[in-house]
PDB file of C-alpha atoms in Angstrom:
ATOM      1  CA  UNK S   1     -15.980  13.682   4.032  1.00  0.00           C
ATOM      2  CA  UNK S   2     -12.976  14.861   6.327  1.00  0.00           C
ATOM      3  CA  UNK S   3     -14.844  17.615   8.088  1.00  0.00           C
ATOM      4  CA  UNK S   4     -12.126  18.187  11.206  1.00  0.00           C
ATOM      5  CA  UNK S   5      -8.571  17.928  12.133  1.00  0.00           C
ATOM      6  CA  UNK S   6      -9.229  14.610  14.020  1.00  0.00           C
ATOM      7  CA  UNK S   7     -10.799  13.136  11.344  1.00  0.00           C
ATOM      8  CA  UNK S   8      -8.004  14.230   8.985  1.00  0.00           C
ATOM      9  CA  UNK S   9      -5.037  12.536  11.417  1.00  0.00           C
ATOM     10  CA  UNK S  10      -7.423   9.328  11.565  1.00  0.00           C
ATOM     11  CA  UNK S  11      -7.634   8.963   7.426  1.00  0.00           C
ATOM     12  CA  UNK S  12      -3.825   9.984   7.529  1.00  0.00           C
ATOM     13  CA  UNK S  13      -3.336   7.125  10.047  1.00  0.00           C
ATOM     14  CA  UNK S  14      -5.331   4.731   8.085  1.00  0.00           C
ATOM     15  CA  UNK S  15      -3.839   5.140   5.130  1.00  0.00           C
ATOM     16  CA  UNK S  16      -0.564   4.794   6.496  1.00  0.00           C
ATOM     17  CA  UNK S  17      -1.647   1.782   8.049  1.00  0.00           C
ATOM     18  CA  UNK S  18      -2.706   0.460   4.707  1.00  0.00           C
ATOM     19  CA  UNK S  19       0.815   1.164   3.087  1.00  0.00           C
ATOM     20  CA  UNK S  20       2.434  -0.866   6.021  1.00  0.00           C
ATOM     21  CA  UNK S  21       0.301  -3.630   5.073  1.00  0.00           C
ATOM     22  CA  UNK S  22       0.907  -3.516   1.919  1.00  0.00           C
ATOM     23  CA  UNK S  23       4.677  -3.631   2.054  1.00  0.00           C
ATOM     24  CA  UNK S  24       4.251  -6.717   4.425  1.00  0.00           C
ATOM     25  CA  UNK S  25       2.428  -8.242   1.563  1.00  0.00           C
ATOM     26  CA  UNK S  26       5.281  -7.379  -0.642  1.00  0.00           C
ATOM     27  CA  UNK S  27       7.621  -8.984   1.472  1.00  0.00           C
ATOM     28  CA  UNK S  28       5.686 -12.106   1.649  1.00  0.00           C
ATOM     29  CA  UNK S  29       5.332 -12.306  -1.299  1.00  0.00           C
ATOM     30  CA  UNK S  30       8.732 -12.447  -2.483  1.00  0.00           C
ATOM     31  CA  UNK S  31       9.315 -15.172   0.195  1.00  0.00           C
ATOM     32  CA  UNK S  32       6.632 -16.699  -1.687  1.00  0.00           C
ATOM     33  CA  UNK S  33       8.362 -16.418  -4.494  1.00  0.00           C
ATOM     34  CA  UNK S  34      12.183 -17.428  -3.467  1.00  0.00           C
ATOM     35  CA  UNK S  35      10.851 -20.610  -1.937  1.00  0.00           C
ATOM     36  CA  UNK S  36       8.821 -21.581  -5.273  1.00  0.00           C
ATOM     37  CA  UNK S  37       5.282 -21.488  -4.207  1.00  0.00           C
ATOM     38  CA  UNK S  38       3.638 -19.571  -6.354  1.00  0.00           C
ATOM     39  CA  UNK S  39       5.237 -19.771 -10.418  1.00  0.00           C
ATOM     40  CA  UNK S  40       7.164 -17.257 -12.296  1.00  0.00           C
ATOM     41  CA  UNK S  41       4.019 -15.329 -14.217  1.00  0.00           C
ATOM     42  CA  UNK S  42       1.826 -14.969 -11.255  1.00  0.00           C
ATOM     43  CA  UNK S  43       4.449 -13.746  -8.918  1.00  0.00           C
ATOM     44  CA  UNK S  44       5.002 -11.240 -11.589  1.00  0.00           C
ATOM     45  CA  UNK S  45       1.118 -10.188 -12.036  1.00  0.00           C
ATOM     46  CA  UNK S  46       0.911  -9.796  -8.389  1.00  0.00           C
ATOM     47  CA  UNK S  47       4.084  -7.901  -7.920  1.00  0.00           C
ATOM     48  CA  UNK S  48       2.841  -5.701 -10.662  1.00  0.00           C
ATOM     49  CA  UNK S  49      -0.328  -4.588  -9.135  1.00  0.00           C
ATOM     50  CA  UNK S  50       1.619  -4.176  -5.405  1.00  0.00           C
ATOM     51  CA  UNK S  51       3.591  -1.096  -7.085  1.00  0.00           C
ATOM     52  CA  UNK S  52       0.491   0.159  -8.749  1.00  0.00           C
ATOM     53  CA  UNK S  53      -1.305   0.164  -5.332  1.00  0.00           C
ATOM     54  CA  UNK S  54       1.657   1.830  -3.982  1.00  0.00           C
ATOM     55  CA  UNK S  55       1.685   4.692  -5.992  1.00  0.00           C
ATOM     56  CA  UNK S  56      -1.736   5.265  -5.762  1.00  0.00           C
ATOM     57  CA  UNK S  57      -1.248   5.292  -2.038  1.00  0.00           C
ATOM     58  CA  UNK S  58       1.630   7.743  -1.735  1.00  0.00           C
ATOM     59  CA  UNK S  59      -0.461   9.684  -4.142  1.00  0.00           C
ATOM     60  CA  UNK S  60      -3.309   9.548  -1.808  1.00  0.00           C
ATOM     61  CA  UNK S  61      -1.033  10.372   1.551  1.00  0.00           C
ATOM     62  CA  UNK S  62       0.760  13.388  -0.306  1.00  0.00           C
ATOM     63  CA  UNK S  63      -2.897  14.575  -1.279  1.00  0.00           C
ATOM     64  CA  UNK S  64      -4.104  14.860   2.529  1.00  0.00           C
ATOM     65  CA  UNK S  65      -0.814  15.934   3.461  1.00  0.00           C
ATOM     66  CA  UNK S  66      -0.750  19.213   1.215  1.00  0.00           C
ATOM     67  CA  UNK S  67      -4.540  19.804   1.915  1.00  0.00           C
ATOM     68  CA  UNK S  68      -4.009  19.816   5.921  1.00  0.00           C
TER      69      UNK S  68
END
């Protein structure tokens, strides 16, 4: 449970932290992908559930943002 200002600007530092690493992933990924080591369908999956993790992160960061 948040319960002061600091601990609110560490979560909101985390958690953009998190998104950074995720969008490296991203990008690895699609080197991953452009130099044919991993196939088609998985590339896909995984690219799939990058965006869904995304949105649920922006969704998280607006969330603290409008609270604090």
């Amino acid at each position: 449970m948040i319960r002061s200002f600091t601990d609110l600007n560490v979560w909101r530092e985390g958690h953009q932290m998190a998104l950074g690493s995720l969008t490296e992933l991203q990008n690895q990924l699609l080197i991953a992908n452009d130099l044919n080591y991993i196939d088609p369908k998985s590339f896909d999956g995984i690219a799939e559930q990058t965006v869904l993790v995304q949105k649920l992160l922006n969704d998280l960061i607006r969330s603290i943002k409008n609270s604090g």
